């Protein structure tokens, strides 16, 4: 299969997921208006509490319509959504009471996949949310966990909404506001459609994707988040993952970060993970197509463990694999994050596209890169290799990791409006030689082949 065919197949798979999901949604007919359950509400210090009313309506009907209202629908508990349910909430604001520390919503049969692959025999299906402002009452980043009342105490859950062990999830035309952690966290999901998301003053990731996901259609994401607008974390830290494993066929289009977002990033993170029984799994990332993105200055395609002290074993088992990763129609204005320190001769290099995973094929097409003389000469459009940064006496990244990018294809690359005709000023290959002087920090990046506008450069 040609690389163009592979790109087209990614979009075709995502559109087929959209078609199947919308077809499943349309087959639901048994509907009720939430206000018919008003007798189950109670009055709280913030207003009317609708938790029991909404839960009962979802238990008894396929479609629950939350009417548009100037009043807030307050929730003081986690809503559990069964299979074959559709929530319609256009014009409604649903908000968690400030004192409730747990997640707002999840599907019925969630499972923790951090210790071993999950049992999917009770898999849920066909859940959708259309419209609505889904809000928390937070002003800083924190962690929303699962309530032990539901028999769950997963370490890796920190989100407003959680969905896993599920086929056919559809969320469209929604706004998330003041979410302290991830807005939506998913894992072990087949056929996911996420369209028209707006984020207002949210403090972590918008959509946080964990392992074992396939056929995702992500389109029209914009707004203010505190971390990645979209995070494709097949591998992730124990504290922020619920499923470990591969992902395949993910299409993302029109991803726009707000100018005042704290972090303007998109993470793509494969990696190697070890289950409790010692089994290693490559949490790989295959067939990803990101088209038309604005306001994001770093695309992170590297393994990263939690911070660790020198001499300690980092969490995770190192770089994972990726293949057929396409970026197209991307505008990037060069910026420097706090890492790594540009004055550090050994560690100071940084890339807008930063890869230190074992990647088969990576394509960058129609990239508009804007930089200025004030930007460090150690800032590059593309960096390949490990990173290192010390903070609070800990290593932030993983300078011991070596990885290879087999084929890097560049097409229509423009720097300050001028087409790039050579790669010298575009790409930095990073190599460390015991950079931390600990015998565990000699990672090296490598690229085997580079193609620029159809011509083989390397």
Tab-separated table of C-alpha atoms in Angstrom:
chain	number	residue	atom	x	y	z
A	1	UNK	CA	0.000	0.000	0.000
A	2	UNK	CA	1.337	3.441	-0.945
A	3	UNK	CA	1.705	6.056	1.744
A	4	UNK	CA	-1.060	8.163	0.188
A	5	UNK	CA	-3.301	5.110	0.214
A	6	UNK	CA	-2.453	4.531	3.864
A	7	UNK	CA	-3.458	8.102	4.671
A	8	UNK	CA	-6.711	7.724	2.782
A	9	UNK	CA	-7.394	4.442	4.584
A	10	UNK	CA	-7.043	6.138	7.976
A	11	UNK	CA	-9.694	8.691	7.042
A	12	UNK	CA	-11.910	5.995	5.511
A	13	UNK	CA	-11.751	3.908	8.701
A	14	UNK	CA	-12.626	6.942	10.841
A	15	UNK	CA	-15.532	7.912	8.588
A	16	UNK	CA	-16.801	4.336	8.677
A	17	UNK	CA	-16.733	4.488	12.477
A	18	UNK	CA	-18.737	7.715	12.275
A	19	UNK	CA	-21.276	6.074	9.953
A	20	UNK	CA	-21.679	3.010	12.166
A	21	UNK	CA	-22.017	5.111	15.301
A	22	UNK	CA	-24.619	7.454	13.866
A	23	UNK	CA	-26.537	4.462	12.567
A	24	UNK	CA	-26.515	2.874	16.041
A	25	UNK	CA	-27.590	6.168	17.636
A	26	UNK	CA	-30.482	6.547	15.188
A	27	UNK	CA	-31.904	3.145	16.109
A	28	UNK	CA	-32.676	4.260	19.663
A	29	UNK	CA	-36.290	5.391	19.999
A	30	UNK	CA	-37.478	5.139	23.609
A	31	UNK	CA	-37.123	8.694	24.926
A	32	UNK	CA	-37.969	10.732	28.002
A	33	UNK	CA	-37.510	14.337	29.082
A	34	UNK	CA	-35.498	14.623	32.274
A	35	UNK	CA	-37.944	17.019	33.882
A	36	UNK	CA	-40.465	14.175	34.072
A	37	UNK	CA	-38.260	12.903	36.927
A	38	UNK	CA	-38.269	16.188	38.807
A	39	UNK	CA	-39.825	14.458	41.834
A	40	UNK	CA	-36.470	12.700	42.363
A	41	UNK	CA	-34.548	15.952	42.689
A	42	UNK	CA	-33.481	17.501	45.966
A	43	UNK	CA	-32.566	21.030	46.906
A	44	UNK	CA	-28.909	21.655	47.766
A	45	UNK	CA	-26.919	24.690	48.777
A	46	UNK	CA	-26.054	25.416	45.140
A	47	UNK	CA	-29.444	24.680	43.606
A	48	UNK	CA	-31.524	21.739	42.460
A	49	UNK	CA	-29.652	18.408	42.481
A	50	UNK	CA	-30.581	16.172	39.537
A	51	UNK	CA	-28.289	13.185	40.165
A	52	UNK	CA	-30.944	10.618	41.082
A	53	UNK	CA	-33.330	11.943	38.435
A	54	UNK	CA	-30.766	11.648	35.640
A	55	UNK	CA	-29.542	8.235	36.794
A	56	UNK	CA	-33.077	6.837	36.987
A	57	UNK	CA	-34.002	8.268	33.591
A	58	UNK	CA	-30.930	6.622	32.027
A	59	UNK	CA	-31.691	3.320	33.757
A	60	UNK	CA	-35.227	3.300	32.370
A	61	UNK	CA	-34.994	4.868	28.895
A	62	UNK	CA	-32.751	4.775	25.826
A	63	UNK	CA	-32.859	8.516	25.151
A	64	UNK	CA	-32.788	11.164	27.866
A	65	UNK	CA	-33.424	14.751	26.824
A	66	UNK	CA	-32.072	17.386	29.210
A	67	UNK	CA	-34.046	20.503	28.260
A	68	UNK	CA	-32.371	23.824	27.572
A	69	UNK	CA	-32.618	26.005	30.655
A	70	UNK	CA	-31.174	29.108	32.256
A	71	UNK	CA	-30.888	27.085	35.466
A	72	UNK	CA	-28.023	24.687	36.179
A	73	UNK	CA	-28.599	20.944	36.465
A	74	UNK	CA	-26.421	20.190	39.494
A	75	UNK	CA	-24.934	16.739	40.082
A	76	UNK	CA	-23.528	15.456	43.374
A	77	UNK	CA	-22.653	11.933	42.242
A	78	UNK	CA	-21.233	9.902	39.364
A	79	UNK	CA	-23.689	9.061	36.574
A	80	UNK	CA	-23.365	5.441	35.335
A	81	UNK	CA	-24.411	5.065	31.691
A	82	UNK	CA	-25.630	1.651	30.427
A	83	UNK	CA	-25.367	0.439	26.833
A	84	UNK	CA	-27.620	1.842	24.121
A	85	UNK	CA	-28.103	5.239	25.674
A	86	UNK	CA	-28.278	8.702	24.152
A	87	UNK	CA	-28.155	11.948	26.096
A	88	UNK	CA	-29.376	15.112	24.352
A	89	UNK	CA	-28.460	18.263	26.237
A	90	UNK	CA	-28.324	21.186	23.802
A	91	UNK	CA	-28.749	24.438	25.687
A	92	UNK	CA	-28.395	22.763	29.087
A	93	UNK	CA	-25.637	23.264	31.665
A	94	UNK	CA	-24.782	20.241	33.799
A	95	UNK	CA	-22.363	20.968	36.641
A	96	UNK	CA	-20.767	19.018	39.473
A	97	UNK	CA	-21.160	20.530	42.923
A	98	UNK	CA	-17.768	21.859	44.116
A	99	UNK	CA	-17.554	19.528	47.116
A	100	UNK	CA	-17.909	16.291	45.067
A	101	UNK	CA	-14.352	15.022	44.325
A	102	UNK	CA	-15.122	12.153	41.967
A	103	UNK	CA	-15.814	11.850	38.246
A	104	UNK	CA	-19.021	13.073	36.658
A	105	UNK	CA	-19.819	10.171	34.345
A	106	UNK	CA	-18.687	6.737	33.117
A	107	UNK	CA	-20.091	3.740	31.278
A	108	UNK	CA	-21.411	0.818	33.303
A	109	UNK	CA	-18.761	-1.851	32.779
A	110	UNK	CA	-15.463	-0.048	33.132
A	111	UNK	CA	-12.385	-2.123	33.940
A	112	UNK	CA	-8.865	-1.384	35.133
A	113	UNK	CA	-6.372	-2.477	32.482
A	114	UNK	CA	-3.205	-1.398	34.281
A	115	UNK	CA	-2.418	-4.751	35.893
A	116	UNK	CA	-3.432	-7.033	33.016
A	117	UNK	CA	-5.490	-6.831	29.804
A	118	UNK	CA	-9.162	-6.403	30.665
A	119	UNK	CA	-11.934	-8.985	30.387
A	120	UNK	CA	-14.237	-7.705	27.634
A	121	UNK	CA	-17.041	-10.265	28.096
A	122	UNK	CA	-19.351	-7.572	29.513
A	123	UNK	CA	-18.432	-4.907	26.968
A	124	UNK	CA	-20.764	-1.917	26.698
A	125	UNK	CA	-21.920	-0.459	23.402
A	126	UNK	CA	-23.544	2.528	21.735
A	127	UNK	CA	-23.339	5.429	24.171
A	128	UNK	CA	-23.695	8.986	22.926
A	129	UNK	CA	-23.824	12.527	24.279
A	130	UNK	CA	-25.019	15.386	22.092
A	131	UNK	CA	-24.794	18.996	23.179
A	132	UNK	CA	-24.602	20.541	26.597
A	133	UNK	CA	-22.206	22.463	28.777
A	134	UNK	CA	-20.511	19.943	31.064
A	135	UNK	CA	-18.893	21.805	33.880
A	136	UNK	CA	-16.939	21.493	37.074
A	137	UNK	CA	-16.329	24.267	39.580
A	138	UNK	CA	-12.548	24.168	39.714
A	139	UNK	CA	-9.895	26.844	39.379
A	140	UNK	CA	-6.713	24.729	39.428
A	141	UNK	CA	-5.490	21.383	38.142
A	142	UNK	CA	-6.273	18.353	40.291
A	143	UNK	CA	-7.397	14.734	39.997
A	144	UNK	CA	-10.913	13.374	39.814
A	145	UNK	CA	-10.966	9.683	40.693
A	146	UNK	CA	-13.566	6.957	40.656
A	147	UNK	CA	-15.783	6.767	43.711
A	148	UNK	CA	-15.095	3.713	45.868
A	149	UNK	CA	-18.858	3.505	46.300
A	150	UNK	CA	-18.965	1.949	42.840
A	151	UNK	CA	-16.356	-0.655	43.729
A	152	UNK	CA	-13.618	1.036	41.727
A	153	UNK	CA	-10.373	2.563	42.833
A	154	UNK	CA	-8.363	2.788	39.649
A	155	UNK	CA	-5.048	4.599	40.071
A	156	UNK	CA	-4.957	5.854	36.490
A	157	UNK	CA	-8.288	7.666	36.355
A	158	UNK	CA	-8.229	11.441	36.535
A	159	UNK	CA	-11.012	12.841	34.419
A	160	UNK	CA	-14.464	14.388	34.247
A	161	UNK	CA	-15.837	11.600	32.026
A	162	UNK	CA	-14.433	8.078	31.655
A	163	UNK	CA	-15.289	5.515	28.992
A	164	UNK	CA	-13.581	2.169	28.393
A	165	UNK	CA	-14.462	-1.438	27.532
A	166	UNK	CA	-16.832	-0.021	24.941
A	167	UNK	CA	-17.804	-0.148	21.258
A	168	UNK	CA	-19.391	2.877	19.558
A	169	UNK	CA	-18.963	6.008	21.667
A	170	UNK	CA	-20.200	9.288	20.191
A	171	UNK	CA	-19.774	12.725	21.786
A	172	UNK	CA	-20.663	15.806	19.751
A	173	UNK	CA	-21.313	19.538	20.124
A	174	UNK	CA	-20.215	19.758	23.751
A	175	UNK	CA	-18.493	22.375	25.888
A	176	UNK	CA	-16.345	21.515	28.887
A	177	UNK	CA	-15.594	24.201	31.441
A	178	UNK	CA	-13.390	24.411	34.545
A	179	UNK	CA	-12.436	20.728	34.463
A	180	UNK	CA	-9.695	20.085	37.010
A	181	UNK	CA	-8.274	17.053	35.183
A	182	UNK	CA	-8.904	15.440	31.775
A	183	UNK	CA	-12.246	16.299	30.225
A	184	UNK	CA	-12.747	12.898	28.568
A	185	UNK	CA	-10.541	9.844	29.154
A	186	UNK	CA	-10.962	6.745	26.995
A	187	UNK	CA	-9.337	3.333	26.595
A	188	UNK	CA	-10.133	-0.068	25.132
A	189	UNK	CA	-12.581	1.575	22.734
A	190	UNK	CA	-13.522	0.670	19.183
A	191	UNK	CA	-15.282	3.234	16.981
A	192	UNK	CA	-15.136	6.576	18.766
A	193	UNK	CA	-16.519	9.816	17.343
A	194	UNK	CA	-15.637	13.127	18.998
A	195	UNK	CA	-16.842	16.189	17.111
A	196	UNK	CA	-17.209	19.865	17.929
A	197	UNK	CA	-15.605	20.152	21.374
A	198	UNK	CA	-15.086	23.514	23.023
A	199	UNK	CA	-12.989	23.986	26.164
A	200	UNK	CA	-13.270	26.919	28.568
A	201	UNK	CA	-10.668	27.288	31.318
A	202	UNK	CA	-9.873	23.579	31.603
A	203	UNK	CA	-6.718	22.557	33.438
A	204	UNK	CA	-5.451	19.314	31.899
A	205	UNK	CA	-5.986	17.355	28.641
A	206	UNK	CA	-9.066	17.794	26.505
A	207	UNK	CA	-9.364	14.257	25.076
A	208	UNK	CA	-7.018	11.763	26.760
A	209	UNK	CA	-6.722	8.518	24.774
A	210	UNK	CA	-5.176	5.437	26.384
A	211	UNK	CA	-4.346	2.050	24.868
A	212	UNK	CA	-6.377	-0.458	22.860
A	213	UNK	CA	-8.321	2.105	20.848
A	214	UNK	CA	-9.213	1.738	17.199
A	215	UNK	CA	-11.048	3.794	14.589
A	216	UNK	CA	-11.304	7.230	16.181
A	217	UNK	CA	-12.721	10.301	14.453
A	218	UNK	CA	-11.690	13.533	16.207
A	219	UNK	CA	-12.754	16.799	14.587
A	220	UNK	CA	-13.200	20.455	15.517
A	221	UNK	CA	-11.514	20.793	18.894
A	222	UNK	CA	-10.771	24.262	20.154
A	223	UNK	CA	-10.324	26.222	23.316
A	224	UNK	CA	-8.344	26.603	26.511
A	225	UNK	CA	-6.735	23.600	28.199
A	226	UNK	CA	-3.864	23.253	30.653
A	227	UNK	CA	-2.110	20.427	28.820
A	228	UNK	CA	-2.584	18.546	25.543
A	229	UNK	CA	-5.714	19.450	23.598
A	230	UNK	CA	-5.616	15.877	22.284
A	231	UNK	CA	-3.318	13.271	23.877
A	232	UNK	CA	-2.777	9.897	22.198
A	233	UNK	CA	-1.114	8.127	25.124
A	234	UNK	CA	-1.033	4.430	24.370
A	235	UNK	CA	1.635	4.294	27.030
A	236	UNK	CA	1.134	6.595	29.984
A	237	UNK	CA	2.088	6.894	33.615
A	238	UNK	CA	0.361	4.624	36.110
A	239	UNK	CA	-1.311	7.677	37.617
A	240	UNK	CA	-2.977	8.737	34.358
A	241	UNK	CA	-3.721	5.573	32.380
A	242	UNK	CA	-6.429	2.941	32.537
A	243	UNK	CA	-5.497	0.788	29.520
A	244	UNK	CA	-2.161	-0.236	28.022
A	245	UNK	CA	-1.870	-1.527	24.484
A	246	UNK	CA	-1.776	-0.482	20.834
A	247	UNK	CA	-3.940	1.975	18.922
A	248	UNK	CA	-4.792	2.008	15.247
A	249	UNK	CA	-6.582	4.327	12.798
A	250	UNK	CA	-6.950	7.746	14.415
A	251	UNK	CA	-7.985	10.795	12.405
A	252	UNK	CA	-7.766	14.291	13.925
A	253	UNK	CA	-8.833	17.400	12.010
A	254	UNK	CA	-9.157	21.073	12.874
A	255	UNK	CA	-7.424	21.101	16.250
A	256	UNK	CA	-7.137	24.716	17.417
A	257	UNK	CA	-5.489	25.720	20.690
A	258	UNK	CA	-6.618	28.984	22.283
A	259	UNK	CA	-3.947	31.716	22.392
A	260	UNK	CA	-4.122	31.797	26.192
A	261	UNK	CA	-3.891	28.031	26.735
A	262	UNK	CA	-1.271	27.205	29.329
A	263	UNK	CA	0.130	24.393	27.208
A	264	UNK	CA	-0.095	24.310	23.418
A	265	UNK	CA	0.896	20.737	22.782
A	266	UNK	CA	-0.231	17.447	21.294
A	267	UNK	CA	1.237	14.224	22.618
A	268	UNK	CA	1.560	10.960	20.711
A	269	UNK	CA	3.153	8.508	23.144
A	270	UNK	CA	3.856	4.880	22.378
A	271	UNK	CA	5.970	2.993	24.875
A	272	UNK	CA	6.757	-0.390	26.393
A	273	UNK	CA	4.795	-1.341	29.521
A	274	UNK	CA	5.165	-4.260	31.919
A	275	UNK	CA	2.086	-5.892	33.434
A	276	UNK	CA	2.143	-7.323	36.960
A	277	UNK	CA	2.995	-10.823	35.687
A	278	UNK	CA	6.074	-9.492	33.882
A	279	UNK	CA	4.573	-9.557	30.374
A	280	UNK	CA	5.824	-6.715	28.190
A	281	UNK	CA	3.502	-5.008	25.733
A	282	UNK	CA	4.366	-2.559	22.987
A	283	UNK	CA	1.798	0.198	23.344
A	284	UNK	CA	2.222	1.072	19.683
A	285	UNK	CA	0.616	3.781	17.608
A	286	UNK	CA	-0.208	2.962	13.999
A	287	UNK	CA	-2.040	4.918	11.296
A	288	UNK	CA	-2.539	8.428	12.670
A	289	UNK	CA	-3.524	11.365	10.453
A	290	UNK	CA	-3.513	14.873	11.948
A	291	UNK	CA	-4.811	17.526	9.544
A	292	UNK	CA	-5.209	21.280	9.998
A	293	UNK	CA	-3.894	22.229	13.411
A	294	UNK	CA	-3.247	25.733	14.712
A	295	UNK	CA	-1.850	27.228	17.903
A	296	UNK	CA	0.120	24.106	18.891
A	297	UNK	CA	3.895	24.499	19.049
A	298	UNK	CA	5.023	21.022	20.087
A	299	UNK	CA	4.060	17.595	18.756
A	300	UNK	CA	5.580	15.093	21.206
A	301	UNK	CA	6.311	11.674	19.737
A	302	UNK	CA	8.624	10.381	22.439
A	303	UNK	CA	8.582	8.100	25.451
A	304	UNK	CA	8.491	9.922	28.770
A	305	UNK	CA	8.463	8.364	32.225
A	306	UNK	CA	7.585	10.238	35.426
A	307	UNK	CA	10.425	12.208	36.956
A	308	UNK	CA	12.973	10.077	38.757
A	309	UNK	CA	16.096	10.557	40.840
A	310	UNK	CA	19.363	9.475	39.294
A	311	UNK	CA	20.077	5.891	40.290
A	312	UNK	CA	16.382	4.970	40.470
A	313	UNK	CA	14.702	2.817	37.816
A	314	UNK	CA	12.269	4.938	35.813
A	315	UNK	CA	8.665	3.823	35.395
A	316	UNK	CA	7.984	2.116	32.065
A	317	UNK	CA	10.276	0.034	29.885
A	318	UNK	CA	11.327	2.445	27.148
A	319	UNK	CA	10.454	3.555	23.642
A	320	UNK	CA	7.579	1.936	21.794
A	321	UNK	CA	6.839	1.771	18.099
A	322	UNK	CA	4.822	3.865	15.678
A	323	UNK	CA	4.169	3.744	11.946
A	324	UNK	CA	2.286	5.676	9.295
A	325	UNK	CA	2.068	8.956	11.199
A	326	UNK	CA	0.889	11.849	9.021
A	327	UNK	CA	0.813	15.572	9.797
A	328	UNK	CA	-0.676	17.864	7.171
A	329	UNK	CA	-1.576	21.548	7.004
A	330	UNK	CA	0.047	22.558	10.270
A	331	UNK	CA	0.943	26.106	11.312
A	332	UNK	CA	3.608	26.452	14.007
A	333	UNK	CA	4.990	29.599	15.582
A	334	UNK	CA	8.294	28.771	17.271
A	335	UNK	CA	8.293	28.911	21.060
A	336	UNK	CA	10.503	27.630	23.851
A	337	UNK	CA	9.022	25.774	26.816
A	338	UNK	CA	10.798	25.743	30.162
A	339	UNK	CA	12.553	22.564	29.060
A	340	UNK	CA	15.307	22.011	28.160
A	341	UNK	CA	17.458	24.955	29.233
A	342	UNK	CA	18.799	26.453	26.007
A	343	UNK	CA	21.944	27.614	27.813
A	344	UNK	CA	22.852	23.991	28.553
A	345	UNK	CA	25.344	22.984	25.864
A	346	UNK	CA	24.516	19.268	26.168
A	347	UNK	CA	20.775	19.346	26.756
A	348	UNK	CA	19.605	22.556	25.148
A	349	UNK	CA	18.084	21.357	21.852
A	350	UNK	CA	14.334	21.299	21.304
A	351	UNK	CA	12.028	20.435	18.390
A	352	UNK	CA	8.531	21.499	17.354
A	353	UNK	CA	8.163	17.931	16.133
A	354	UNK	CA	10.148	15.895	18.666
A	355	UNK	CA	10.547	12.162	18.064
A	356	UNK	CA	12.294	9.542	20.157
A	357	UNK	CA	10.158	6.499	19.399
A	358	UNK	CA	10.852	3.663	16.979
A	359	UNK	CA	8.932	5.070	14.028
A	360	UNK	CA	8.593	3.345	10.680
A	361	UNK	CA	7.240	6.239	8.618
A	362	UNK	CA	6.587	9.864	9.556
A	363	UNK	CA	5.217	12.390	7.058
A	364	UNK	CA	5.126	16.180	7.431
A	365	UNK	CA	3.262	17.926	4.628
A	366	UNK	CA	2.368	21.585	4.139
A	367	UNK	CA	4.001	22.811	7.317
A	368	UNK	CA	4.082	26.598	7.830
A	369	UNK	CA	6.828	27.295	10.366
A	370	UNK	CA	7.351	30.813	11.682
A	371	UNK	CA	10.418	31.707	13.701
A	372	UNK	CA	12.254	34.880	14.659
A	373	UNK	CA	15.888	35.835	15.385
A	374	UNK	CA	15.026	35.958	19.089
A	375	UNK	CA	14.314	32.230	19.105
A	376	UNK	CA	17.275	30.131	20.217
A	377	UNK	CA	19.403	28.506	17.548
A	378	UNK	CA	18.814	25.326	19.529
A	379	UNK	CA	15.143	25.383	18.601
A	380	UNK	CA	14.434	23.277	15.520
A	381	UNK	CA	11.434	22.332	13.451
A	382	UNK	CA	12.331	18.657	13.946
A	383	UNK	CA	14.399	17.014	16.674
A	384	UNK	CA	15.144	13.300	16.755
A	385	UNK	CA	16.594	11.720	19.847
A	386	UNK	CA	16.453	11.840	23.649
A	387	UNK	CA	15.855	14.793	25.921
A	388	UNK	CA	17.193	15.616	29.362
A	389	UNK	CA	16.309	18.231	31.935
A	390	UNK	CA	16.920	18.439	35.668
A	391	UNK	CA	14.293	19.967	37.921
A	392	UNK	CA	14.007	19.702	41.696
A	393	UNK	CA	16.947	17.259	41.708
A	394	UNK	CA	15.110	14.898	39.385
A	395	UNK	CA	15.454	13.924	35.734
A	396	UNK	CA	12.344	15.039	33.852
A	397	UNK	CA	12.908	13.039	30.668
A	398	UNK	CA	14.685	9.841	29.629
A	399	UNK	CA	18.187	10.517	28.290
A	400	UNK	CA	18.992	6.789	28.286
A	401	UNK	CA	16.437	6.013	25.539
A	402	UNK	CA	17.664	5.392	21.982
A	403	UNK	CA	15.228	5.126	19.097
A	404	UNK	CA	15.202	5.124	15.305
A	405	UNK	CA	13.030	6.916	12.780
A	406	UNK	CA	13.267	4.880	9.597
A	407	UNK	CA	11.687	7.170	6.974
A	408	UNK	CA	11.021	10.883	7.407
A	409	UNK	CA	9.234	12.393	4.417
A	410	UNK	CA	8.928	16.170	4.160
A	411	UNK	CA	6.796	17.935	1.561
A	412	UNK	CA	5.950	21.604	1.171
A	413	UNK	CA	7.833	22.815	4.240
A	414	UNK	CA	7.860	26.602	4.569
A	415	UNK	CA	9.997	28.587	7.005
A	416	UNK	CA	8.839	32.203	7.387
A	417	UNK	CA	6.958	31.825	4.117
A	418	UNK	CA	9.925	30.492	2.132
A	419	UNK	CA	10.011	26.928	0.881
A	420	UNK	CA	12.745	24.849	2.495
A	421	UNK	CA	15.098	23.343	-0.083
A	422	UNK	CA	17.558	21.672	2.283
A	423	UNK	CA	17.335	19.964	5.649
A	424	UNK	CA	20.389	21.413	7.399
A	425	UNK	CA	18.461	24.033	9.354
A	426	UNK	CA	15.333	21.924	9.834
A	427	UNK	CA	16.497	18.793	11.631
A	428	UNK	CA	18.595	18.123	14.708
A	429	UNK	CA	19.788	14.621	15.614
A	430	UNK	CA	20.449	14.412	19.357
A	431	UNK	CA	22.983	12.083	20.952
A	432	UNK	CA	23.989	11.920	24.609
A	433	UNK	CA	27.188	10.433	25.967
A	434	UNK	CA	26.539	9.759	29.659
A	435	UNK	CA	25.024	13.227	29.938
A	436	UNK	CA	24.041	12.711	33.587
A	437	UNK	CA	27.330	11.008	34.482
A	438	UNK	CA	25.392	8.093	35.923
A	439	UNK	CA	26.151	5.399	33.358
A	440	UNK	CA	22.484	5.484	32.343
A	441	UNK	CA	22.138	8.480	30.045
A	442	UNK	CA	23.659	7.702	26.647
A	443	UNK	CA	20.609	7.671	24.398
A	444	UNK	CA	20.962	8.360	20.703
A	445	UNK	CA	18.506	9.360	18.033
A	446	UNK	CA	18.804	8.024	14.505
A	447	UNK	CA	17.070	8.564	11.181
A	448	UNK	CA	17.703	6.182	8.303
A	449	UNK	CA	16.085	7.943	5.342
A	450	UNK	CA	14.965	11.515	4.657
A	451	UNK	CA	12.912	12.541	1.626
A	452	UNK	CA	12.337	16.235	0.830
A	453	UNK	CA	9.805	17.124	-1.862
A	454	UNK	CA	10.207	13.742	-3.515
A	455	UNK	CA	14.005	13.721	-3.460
A	456	UNK	CA	15.978	11.331	-1.272
A	457	UNK	CA	18.344	13.400	0.858
A	458	UNK	CA	19.602	10.620	3.103
